[in-house]
Coordinates of C-alpha atoms in Angstrom, one line a residue:
Chain A
M6 CA 131.9 18.6 114.0
A7 CA 135.3 18.8 116.4
K8 CA 138.0 16.9 116.4
S9 CA 140.7 15.9 118.4
I10 CA 144.7 15.7 117.0
D11 CA 147.2 13.6 118.0
V12 CA 151.0 14.1 116.9
S13 CA 153.6 11.8 117.7
D14 CA 157.1 12.3 117.1
L15 CA 156.8 14.7 114.3
N16 CA 159.8 16.1 112.2
I17 CA 159.9 19.1 110.0
Y18 CA 162.5 19.5 107.2
Y19 CA 163.2 22.6 105.1
G20 CA 165.4 20.4 102.3
D21 CA 167.4 19.6 104.4
F22 CA 167.4 21.9 107.3
L23 CA 165.5 19.7 110.5
A24 CA 163.1 23.1 111.9
V25 CA 161.1 20.7 114.2
E26 CA 162.2 18.2 115.9
G27 CA 160.2 15.2 118.1
V28 CA 157.1 16.8 119.1
T29 CA 155.1 14.8 120.1
I30 CA 150.9 16.6 121.8
P31 CA 147.9 15.4 121.9
I32 CA 145.0 18.5 121.5
A33 CA 142.0 18.1 122.5
A34 CA 138.7 18.6 120.7
K35 CA 136.4 21.7 121.2
S36 CA 139.2 23.9 123.6
V37 CA 142.0 26.3 122.8
T38 CA 145.5 25.8 122.3
A39 CA 148.0 28.3 122.7
F40 CA 151.3 27.7 121.3
I41 CA 153.8 29.8 122.5
G42 CA 157.5 30.6 122.0
P43 CA 160.6 32.8 121.0
S44 CA 161.0 33.5 117.1
G45 CA 162.4 31.0 114.7
C46 CA 161.0 28.3 117.3
G47 CA 159.3 26.4 114.8
K48 CA 156.2 26.9 116.4
S49 CA 154.4 29.3 113.2
S50 CA 156.1 25.3 111.5
F51 CA 154.7 23.0 113.2
L52 CA 151.0 24.9 113.0
R53 CA 151.0 24.9 109.3
S54 CA 152.4 21.1 109.5
L55 CA 148.8 20.6 110.8
N56 CA 146.9 21.4 107.6
R57 CA 149.5 20.8 105.8
M58 CA 150.1 24.4 104.3
H59 CA 153.8 23.9 104.8
E60 CA 153.8 21.8 101.6
V61 CA 153.2 24.4 99.4
I62 CA 156.9 25.8 100.6
P63 CA 159.2 24.2 98.0
G64 CA 161.8 20.9 99.8
A65 CA 159.2 21.2 103.1
R66 CA 158.3 18.1 104.7
V67 CA 157.8 15.9 107.3
E68 CA 158.6 12.8 110.0
G69 CA 156.6 11.1 112.1
K70 CA 152.7 10.4 112.7
I71 CA 149.4 14.0 112.9
I72 CA 146.6 11.6 113.7
I73 CA 143.0 13.6 113.1
D74 CA 139.5 11.0 114.3
G75 CA 141.7 8.3 113.2
N76 CA 143.6 9.5 110.1
D77 CA 146.8 9.8 109.2
L78 CA 147.0 13.5 107.9
Y79 CA 150.4 12.7 106.1
G80 CA 148.8 8.5 105.1
A81 CA 149.3 7.4 101.4
G82 CA 145.9 8.3 100.5
T83 CA 145.4 11.3 101.8
D84 CA 145.1 14.7 99.7
P85 CA 146.3 17.8 101.5
V86 CA 143.5 19.7 99.6
A87 CA 140.3 17.6 101.1
V88 CA 142.7 18.3 104.4
R89 CA 142.6 21.8 103.7
R90 CA 139.0 21.8 103.5
E91 CA 138.4 20.4 107.2
I92 CA 141.1 22.0 108.5
G93 CA 140.8 25.6 107.8
M94 CA 143.8 28.1 108.9
V95 CA 143.9 32.4 109.3
F96 CA 146.5 34.4 108.9
Q97 CA 149.4 36.4 110.6
R98 CA 148.0 39.5 108.6
P99 CA 144.4 39.6 107.2
N100 CA 143.9 38.2 103.3
P101 CA 140.6 39.3 102.0
F102 CA 140.6 38.4 98.4
P103 CA 141.0 41.9 96.9
T104 CA 139.4 40.9 93.6
M105 CA 135.7 40.0 96.3
S106 CA 133.1 41.4 97.7
I107 CA 132.7 41.1 101.7
Y108 CA 129.7 38.2 99.9
E109 CA 132.2 36.6 97.9
N110 CA 135.0 36.4 100.2
V111 CA 132.7 34.4 102.7
I112 CA 131.5 31.8 100.4
A113 CA 134.8 31.5 97.8
G114 CA 135.3 28.2 100.4
M115 CA 131.5 27.1 100.0
R116 CA 132.0 27.6 96.1
L117 CA 134.8 25.1 95.9
N118 CA 133.5 22.9 97.5
A119 CA 129.3 22.6 96.3
K120 CA 129.9 24.7 92.9
R121 CA 125.7 25.3 92.7
M122 CA 124.3 26.7 95.7
K123 CA 120.8 28.0 95.9
K124 CA 120.8 32.2 96.0
S125 CA 118.9 31.8 99.3
E126 CA 121.4 29.1 101.2
A127 CA 123.9 31.4 100.0
D128 CA 122.6 34.4 101.6
D129 CA 122.4 32.2 104.6
A130 CA 125.3 30.9 105.0
V131 CA 126.5 34.4 103.8
E132 CA 125.1 35.8 107.4
K133 CA 125.4 33.1 109.5
S134 CA 129.6 32.5 109.2
L135 CA 129.2 36.8 110.0
R136 CA 127.6 36.6 112.5
S137 CA 129.8 34.0 114.2
A138 CA 132.8 36.0 113.5
N139 CA 130.7 38.8 114.7
L140 CA 131.0 41.0 111.9
W141 CA 127.5 40.8 110.8
A142 CA 125.8 44.2 112.4
E143 CA 129.3 46.2 110.7
V144 CA 128.8 45.0 107.3
E145 CA 125.2 43.3 106.4
D146 CA 124.7 46.8 104.3
R147 CA 127.7 46.8 102.7
L148 CA 127.8 43.4 101.7
R149 CA 128.6 44.4 98.0
R150 CA 131.6 46.4 98.8
P151 CA 135.2 44.7 99.0
G152 CA 136.6 43.2 101.4
S153 CA 139.7 45.4 101.3
S154 CA 137.3 48.8 102.0
L155 CA 136.9 47.1 105.8
S156 CA 139.7 48.1 108.6
G157 CA 142.3 45.6 109.6
G158 CA 140.8 43.8 112.5
Q159 CA 137.5 44.1 110.2
Q160 CA 139.0 42.2 107.3
Q161 CA 140.8 39.2 109.8
R162 CA 137.4 38.7 111.1
L163 CA 135.9 38.6 107.7
C164 CA 138.4 36.1 107.6
I165 CA 137.9 34.1 110.3
A166 CA 134.0 34.2 108.5
R167 CA 135.1 33.2 105.4
A168 CA 137.1 29.5 107.4
I169 CA 134.1 28.9 109.5
A170 CA 132.0 29.3 107.0
V171 CA 133.0 25.5 105.3
E172 CA 132.4 24.4 108.7
P173 CA 135.9 22.9 109.3
Q174 CA 136.5 20.5 112.1
V175 CA 140.2 22.3 113.5
L176 CA 140.7 26.3 113.1
L177 CA 144.3 27.3 112.8
M178 CA 145.4 30.9 113.5
D179 CA 148.7 31.9 112.9
E180 CA 148.9 34.8 115.0
P181 CA 145.8 36.4 114.1
C182 CA 146.4 39.8 116.2
S183 CA 150.0 40.8 115.6
A184 CA 148.5 43.2 112.8
L185 CA 145.4 44.1 114.9
D186 CA 145.4 47.5 117.3
P187 CA 144.1 46.6 120.6
I188 CA 140.3 47.1 120.6
S189 CA 140.4 44.8 117.1
T190 CA 142.8 42.5 119.2
S191 CA 140.2 42.5 121.9
A192 CA 137.0 41.8 119.6
I193 CA 138.8 38.1 118.2
E194 CA 140.1 37.4 121.3
D195 CA 135.8 37.2 122.2
L196 CA 135.2 35.8 119.0
I197 CA 137.9 32.6 120.1
H198 CA 136.2 32.8 123.1
D199 CA 132.9 31.9 121.5
L200 CA 134.2 29.6 118.9
Q201 CA 135.7 27.0 121.2
H202 CA 132.4 26.1 121.7
D203 CA 132.0 24.8 118.0
Y204 CA 135.7 24.0 117.1
T205 CA 139.1 22.7 118.1
I206 CA 141.1 26.3 117.7
V207 CA 144.9 25.8 117.6
I208 CA 146.4 29.3 117.8
V209 CA 150.1 30.5 117.4
T210 CA 150.9 34.2 119.5
H211 CA 153.3 36.4 120.9
N212 CA 151.5 37.5 123.4
M213 CA 151.6 35.5 126.4
Q214 CA 148.9 37.6 128.1
Q215 CA 146.3 36.5 124.7
A216 CA 148.0 32.3 125.3
A217 CA 146.9 33.1 129.0
R218 CA 143.2 35.0 128.2
V219 CA 142.2 32.5 125.6
S220 CA 143.6 29.3 125.9
E221 CA 142.6 26.3 128.1
T222 CA 146.1 24.4 127.0
T223 CA 149.9 26.5 126.2
A224 CA 152.2 24.3 124.6
F225 CA 156.2 25.8 125.0
F226 CA 158.5 26.0 121.8
N227 CA 161.7 26.8 122.0
L228 CA 165.4 26.3 120.4
S229 CA 168.7 25.5 122.0
A230 CA 170.2 27.8 119.7
V231 CA 170.4 29.0 116.1
G232 CA 170.9 26.7 113.3
E233 CA 169.2 24.2 116.4
P234 CA 165.7 22.8 115.4
G235 CA 163.2 23.7 117.8
R236 CA 161.5 21.6 120.3
L237 CA 158.6 21.2 122.1
V238 CA 159.5 21.9 125.5
E239 CA 156.6 21.0 127.2
Y240 CA 152.4 22.0 127.6
G241 CA 149.9 21.6 129.9
S242 CA 147.0 23.7 131.0
T243 CA 148.2 27.5 130.6
T244 CA 146.9 28.2 134.4
K245 CA 149.7 25.6 135.5
I246 CA 152.2 26.4 132.4
F247 CA 152.0 30.4 133.5
S248 CA 151.6 29.7 137.9
N249 CA 153.7 26.5 138.2
P250 CA 155.6 25.1 134.3
D251 CA 157.9 22.2 134.7
N252 CA 160.6 23.5 132.9
E253 CA 163.3 26.1 133.8
S254 CA 163.0 28.0 130.3
T255 CA 159.3 27.7 130.4
E256 CA 159.4 29.9 132.9
A257 CA 162.2 32.1 132.1
Y258 CA 160.9 33.0 128.9
I259 CA 157.1 33.7 130.2
S260 CA 158.4 35.6 133.5
G261 CA 160.7 37.8 130.5
R262 CA 163.9 37.1 131.2
F263 CA 164.7 36.1 127.8
G264 CA 163.5 35.8 124.7
Chain B
M12 CA 162.4 86.8 110.2
A13 CA 165.2 84.4 107.7
T14 CA 164.7 82.1 109.6
R15 CA 161.1 81.3 108.9
T16 CA 161.4 82.4 104.6
R17 CA 163.3 79.0 105.1
S18 CA 161.1 76.8 106.8
E19 CA 158.2 78.2 104.4
H20 CA 160.6 76.5 101.8
P21 CA 162.6 73.9 103.0
P22 CA 165.9 73.0 101.7
V23 CA 166.0 71.2 98.4
R24 CA 168.9 68.8 98.1
R25 CA 171.3 69.2 94.9
G26 CA 170.4 65.2 93.7
D27 CA 166.9 65.6 93.7
R28 CA 166.9 68.4 92.0
I29 CA 168.8 66.9 89.3
F30 CA 166.1 63.9 89.3
S31 CA 163.4 65.8 88.9
A32 CA 164.7 67.8 86.5
T33 CA 165.5 64.5 84.1
A34 CA 162.4 62.4 85.0
L35 CA 160.4 66.6 84.1
G36 CA 162.6 66.5 80.8
A37 CA 161.7 63.1 79.7
G38 CA 158.0 64.0 80.3
I39 CA 158.1 67.2 78.3
L40 CA 160.1 65.1 76.2
I41 CA 157.8 62.3 75.2
L42 CA 154.8 65.0 74.9
L43 CA 156.8 67.0 72.3
I44 CA 157.2 63.8 70.1
L45 CA 154.1 62.7 70.3
A46 CA 152.9 66.5 69.7
G47 CA 155.4 66.1 67.1
V48 CA 154.1 63.2 65.0
A49 CA 150.3 63.9 65.6
I50 CA 150.8 67.8 63.6
F51 CA 152.7 65.9 61.2
L52 CA 149.9 63.5 60.1
L53 CA 147.2 66.3 60.1
V54 CA 149.0 68.7 58.1
Q55 CA 150.7 65.9 55.8
G56 CA 147.0 64.1 56.1
V57 CA 144.7 66.9 56.0
P58 CA 145.2 66.9 51.8
G59 CA 144.8 63.5 51.3
I60 CA 141.9 63.7 53.2
T61 CA 140.0 65.7 50.5
A62 CA 142.4 64.3 47.4
G63 CA 140.4 63.6 44.3
R64 CA 139.8 60.7 42.4
G65 CA 143.0 60.6 40.6
S66 CA 145.4 59.8 43.6
L67 CA 143.4 57.6 45.1
S68 CA 143.2 54.5 43.0
G69 CA 139.8 55.3 41.3
R70 CA 137.6 55.1 44.5
D71 CA 135.3 58.2 45.3
S72 CA 137.1 59.4 48.1
F73 CA 139.5 58.9 50.9
W74 CA 137.1 57.2 53.1
A75 CA 136.2 55.0 50.8
Y76 CA 139.9 54.5 49.8
V77 CA 140.7 53.6 53.5
G78 CA 137.9 51.9 54.9
P79 CA 139.4 48.2 53.4
F80 CA 142.4 48.2 55.0
A81 CA 141.4 49.5 58.2
F82 CA 139.4 46.5 58.2
G83 CA 141.6 44.4 57.0
T84 CA 144.1 45.7 60.0
V85 CA 141.8 45.3 63.0
Y86 CA 141.4 41.9 61.5
A87 CA 144.4 40.6 61.1
S88 CA 145.4 42.0 64.6
I89 CA 142.2 40.8 66.1
I90 CA 143.3 37.0 64.5
A91 CA 146.4 37.8 66.5
L92 CA 145.2 38.4 69.7
V93 CA 142.3 35.2 69.6
V94 CA 145.2 33.1 68.6
A95 CA 148.1 34.8 70.9
V96 CA 146.6 35.9 74.2
P97 CA 145.7 32.2 75.6
I98 CA 148.5 30.8 74.8
A99 CA 151.0 33.4 76.3
V100 CA 148.7 33.2 79.1
G101 CA 149.0 29.3 79.4
I102 CA 152.8 29.4 79.1
A103 CA 153.1 32.0 81.6
L104 CA 150.9 30.6 84.1
F105 CA 153.5 27.3 83.1
I106 CA 156.5 28.9 83.8
S107 CA 155.1 31.4 87.2
H108 CA 153.2 28.3 88.8
Y109 CA 153.8 25.1 87.5
A110 CA 156.9 24.5 85.9
P111 CA 160.1 23.1 88.0
R112 CA 162.3 26.3 88.6
R113 CA 165.1 25.4 86.0
V114 CA 162.5 24.9 83.3
A115 CA 161.1 27.7 84.2
L116 CA 164.3 29.6 83.6
A117 CA 165.0 27.9 80.5
L118 CA 161.5 28.3 79.0
G119 CA 161.3 32.7 79.9
Y120 CA 164.7 33.2 78.2
I121 CA 163.7 31.5 74.9
V122 CA 160.8 33.5 75.0
D123 CA 161.9 36.4 75.1
L124 CA 165.0 35.5 72.2
L125 CA 161.5 35.6 70.3
A126 CA 161.1 39.2 70.5
A127 CA 164.8 39.9 69.6
V128 CA 163.6 38.0 66.5
P129 CA 163.0 40.8 63.3
S130 CA 160.3 41.1 62.4
V131 CA 161.3 41.0 58.3
V132 CA 162.8 37.1 59.3
F133 CA 159.2 36.8 60.6
G134 CA 157.6 37.4 57.2
V135 CA 159.8 35.4 55.1
W136 CA 159.0 32.2 57.8
G137 CA 156.1 33.0 56.9
I138 CA 156.4 33.2 53.3
T139 CA 158.6 29.8 52.9
V140 CA 157.8 27.6 55.7
L141 CA 154.6 28.2 57.6
S142 CA 152.2 29.0 54.4
P143 CA 152.8 25.8 53.0
A144 CA 152.7 23.9 56.3
L145 CA 149.6 25.4 56.9
V146 CA 147.8 24.4 53.5
P147 CA 146.9 21.1 55.3
I148 CA 145.3 23.0 57.8
M149 CA 143.9 25.3 56.3
Q150 CA 142.1 22.8 53.7
W151 CA 141.1 20.5 56.3
L152 CA 138.9 23.9 58.1
E153 CA 137.5 24.6 54.7
D154 CA 136.0 21.1 53.9
N155 CA 135.3 21.1 58.0
A156 CA 134.6 24.3 58.9
G157 CA 134.4 25.9 55.5
F158 CA 129.5 27.1 56.9
L159 CA 131.9 29.6 58.8
P160 CA 132.6 32.5 57.1
F161 CA 136.1 32.8 58.1
F162 CA 137.0 29.4 56.3
E163 CA 134.7 29.3 53.8
G164 CA 137.5 29.1 51.0
P165 CA 138.2 28.4 48.5
T166 CA 142.1 27.9 50.1
L167 CA 144.7 29.7 48.3
T168 CA 147.2 27.1 47.5
S169 CA 150.0 28.9 48.2
G170 CA 149.1 29.5 51.8
R171 CA 149.2 33.1 51.8
N172 CA 146.4 34.6 52.6
M173 CA 144.8 36.2 56.1
F174 CA 144.8 33.2 57.5
T175 CA 148.7 33.1 57.5
A176 CA 149.5 36.6 58.2
G177 CA 146.9 35.8 61.8
L178 CA 149.1 33.1 62.5
V179 CA 152.3 35.2 61.9
L180 CA 151.0 38.1 64.0
A181 CA 150.2 35.8 66.3
V182 CA 153.8 34.4 67.0
M183 CA 155.3 37.9 66.9
I184 CA 153.2 39.3 69.7
L185 CA 153.3 36.3 71.5
P186 CA 156.6 37.1 73.4
I187 CA 155.5 40.3 74.8
I188 CA 152.1 39.2 76.2
T189 CA 154.1 36.1 77.9
A190 CA 156.5 38.0 79.7
I191 CA 154.0 40.8 80.5
C192 CA 151.9 38.0 81.8
R193 CA 154.3 36.0 83.6
E194 CA 155.7 38.5 86.0
V195 CA 151.7 39.9 86.4
F196 CA 151.3 36.3 87.6
L197 CA 154.9 36.5 89.5
Q198 CA 153.5 38.9 91.5
T199 CA 150.2 37.4 93.0
P200 CA 150.8 38.1 96.4
R201 CA 151.8 35.1 98.6
L202 CA 148.9 35.8 100.8
H203 CA 146.1 35.7 99.1
E204 CA 147.5 32.9 97.7
E205 CA 147.8 30.8 101.2
A206 CA 144.1 32.0 101.6
A207 CA 142.8 30.5 99.0
L208 CA 145.3 26.9 99.1
A209 CA 144.2 26.6 102.7
L210 CA 140.3 26.9 102.0
G211 CA 140.8 24.0 100.4
A212 CA 141.4 25.0 96.4
T213 CA 143.4 22.6 94.5
R214 CA 146.3 24.4 92.4
W215 CA 143.9 25.2 89.9
E216 CA 141.3 26.7 91.5
M217 CA 144.1 28.3 93.5
I218 CA 145.2 30.5 90.2
R219 CA 141.6 30.9 89.5
M220 CA 140.7 32.7 92.6
T221 CA 143.8 34.5 93.1
V222 CA 146.7 34.7 90.1
F223 CA 143.7 35.4 87.1
P224 CA 141.9 37.6 89.2
Y225 CA 144.9 40.1 90.5
G226 CA 146.9 39.2 87.3
R227 CA 143.1 40.7 85.2
S228 CA 144.2 44.2 84.3
G229 CA 147.8 43.7 84.2
I230 CA 146.7 40.6 81.0
V231 CA 144.6 43.5 79.2
S232 CA 147.5 45.9 79.3
A233 CA 150.0 43.3 78.1
S234 CA 146.9 42.2 75.2
M235 CA 146.4 45.5 74.5
L236 CA 150.6 46.4 73.7
G237 CA 150.2 43.2 71.5
L238 CA 147.7 44.6 70.0
G239 CA 149.3 47.4 68.9
R240 CA 152.2 45.6 68.2
A241 CA 150.3 43.8 65.9
L242 CA 148.3 46.4 63.9
G243 CA 151.4 48.5 63.5
E244 CA 153.6 46.0 62.3
T245 CA 154.4 46.3 58.4
L246 CA 156.5 44.3 57.1
A247 CA 155.9 40.7 57.5
V248 CA 152.4 41.8 56.2
A249 CA 153.6 42.8 53.7
L250 CA 156.0 40.1 52.5
V251 CA 152.6 37.3 53.6
L252 CA 150.1 39.1 52.4
S253 CA 148.7 40.5 48.9
G254 CA 146.0 42.6 49.7
S255 CA 144.2 44.2 47.9
A256 CA 140.8 46.7 48.7
I257 CA 138.0 44.5 49.5
Y258 CA 136.0 43.9 52.6
T259 CA 136.1 39.5 53.3
F260 CA 136.3 37.9 56.6
N261 CA 137.4 34.8 54.4
T262 CA 140.5 34.4 55.3
L263 CA 141.7 31.3 53.6
A264 CA 140.8 32.7 49.9
A265 CA 143.1 34.6 47.6
E266 CA 141.4 37.6 48.2
N267 CA 142.4 39.9 51.0
S268 CA 141.9 43.0 52.8
G269 CA 145.0 44.5 52.9
T270 CA 146.5 46.8 56.3
I271 CA 147.3 50.0 56.9
A272 CA 150.8 49.8 57.3
A273 CA 152.0 47.3 54.6
N274 CA 149.5 48.9 52.2
I275 CA 151.6 52.1 52.9
A276 CA 155.3 50.5 52.9
L277 CA 154.1 48.6 49.3
Q278 CA 152.3 51.4 48.0
F279 CA 155.0 55.0 48.8
P280 CA 157.9 53.7 46.8
E281 CA 156.1 54.5 43.8
A282 CA 153.5 56.7 45.0
S283 CA 153.5 60.9 44.1
G284 CA 151.7 64.1 44.7
T285 CA 148.8 64.0 46.6
A286 CA 149.0 60.6 46.7
V287 CA 151.4 60.7 49.5
N288 CA 149.3 62.4 51.6
V289 CA 146.4 60.0 50.9
L290 CA 148.6 57.9 52.5
I291 CA 150.2 59.7 55.2
A292 CA 146.2 59.9 55.5
T293 CA 145.6 56.2 56.1
G294 CA 148.7 56.7 58.3
L295 CA 146.9 59.3 60.7
I296 CA 143.7 57.0 61.1
L297 CA 146.1 54.0 62.0
F298 CA 147.6 56.3 65.1
V299 CA 143.2 56.7 65.7
I300 CA 142.5 53.1 65.7
T301 CA 145.7 52.3 68.2
F302 CA 145.0 55.4 70.4
A303 CA 141.6 54.3 70.2
V304 CA 142.7 50.3 70.9
N305 CA 145.1 52.0 74.0
Y306 CA 142.1 53.7 75.2
T307 CA 139.5 51.0 75.7
A308 CA 142.3 49.3 77.4
R309 CA 142.4 51.6 80.6
K310 CA 138.8 52.1 80.6
I311 CA 138.4 48.1 81.5
V312 CA 141.6 48.2 83.8
D313 CA 139.7 51.0 85.7
R314 CA 136.2 50.2 85.2
R315 CA 137.3 47.8 88.6
S316 CA 140.1 49.1 90.4
E317 CA 138.2 49.4 93.5
F318 CA 138.5 45.4 93.2
S319 CA 142.0 45.1 91.6
G320 CA 143.7 44.5 95.0
A321 CA 145.9 47.4 94.4
N322 CA 144.1 49.0 97.8

């Protein structure tokens, strides 16, 4: 079910402001791709353009092409709602629906797709998703408790369970660990490791050790000055980017000499 | 040792002290005013409760006297609420999540303006404009939905019946409910809305998944505030409705249940002696009804507070 993504010459605008310029990158199926770079370089904007979530912000628009498995993401006939059902997203801060129980949170997305679901089917799907998210053992005896009763790390894994319950093609993660402690972070990283066998994963992170630990491919974004658009500086296998990058600014960023 | 004593009582800054004293004073003042009103109603009202036939327009007991008015009060308010809440929620949702910014702003001002119209204006408008305009609709309801007890008819030709009174009340409570719902809807965390959208929810599904559950207690509170206003509304009802002391669900006919507040306003100028106490006692009943409504609302809001999103 995992699919590859081909991005060519992508520009992202907020109103008249060009936020990201000229991104061309292939993203391989069933692998983890990490986006790194300083704040404001447009990596989150770019990530959000991959499932058309940036359109939620008024005035945001995109030029260029994103092809997922042969389909143009921004084609005239493409429905953003359908796109988001195929491409799941996990956010920076855990955001389980506060008015729903753990159980309801997991099947929230499935309820949107299939209105009628047998109780047993729903139970199975909840268990499967929570197991995939390594959360089942911790919550199996309190599925009816509110999602907000969990710890931050558990909430984030609940959000991942919710995202994978609808069996998306691609999973986008926008700094999923930045609000978590090291133990929860490690739990999520293990999870990402397991999930890449089934999903194409794209992760934005500020933590370079994390990028090095979880990803196969790394893309470095940068901006030449504040107010200038962000650009993709280079991408390549994570080992190469972290040991022998082509670009000087990548080298500087990774070794912590700036940014 | 002196230093130790000082550390046990950390110094309080003057600004803090003034502020906390003011807040405390305001809180106590509210309680005193409320207690004062309650005591007045009790002292003046109790003789009314035990009053004889002479002061009760020929009724046997105070309860037989106040019953129809209490019924009429609640009935009119419920009609108003049933009509106003869906419209208010719709307008609030349009302003908060659908309308372009400029339209939303203008619409918000217009709704707020509605709240500034004095109730006597609504009453006069109800008599001169709304009731004649509603007569064809009432006629239609009587012909087509006459099997329901509410629309039994026969329709009063002037249109000045419970139907019109309920609608006037609905218009009056619309602004407050809309304004509160709008504020509550706008406060839905962006994070939750995005979570729903990222799962592939349409805008309407996103609203059902996040905005409504998050705003649920706010909608209840807003409705109860509206209900409170409708229960206590005097002038508009007194002008539109010629209420009498009967129980009826029929909203269209000439005979309608009066409301407590309108009855007090209409009877008070001519009342004397124990009749005054009787009217004050009906005011006490209104006070109790309103209190019960607010208390119930609080209970509804609290019941699922664990899931409210406030935590």
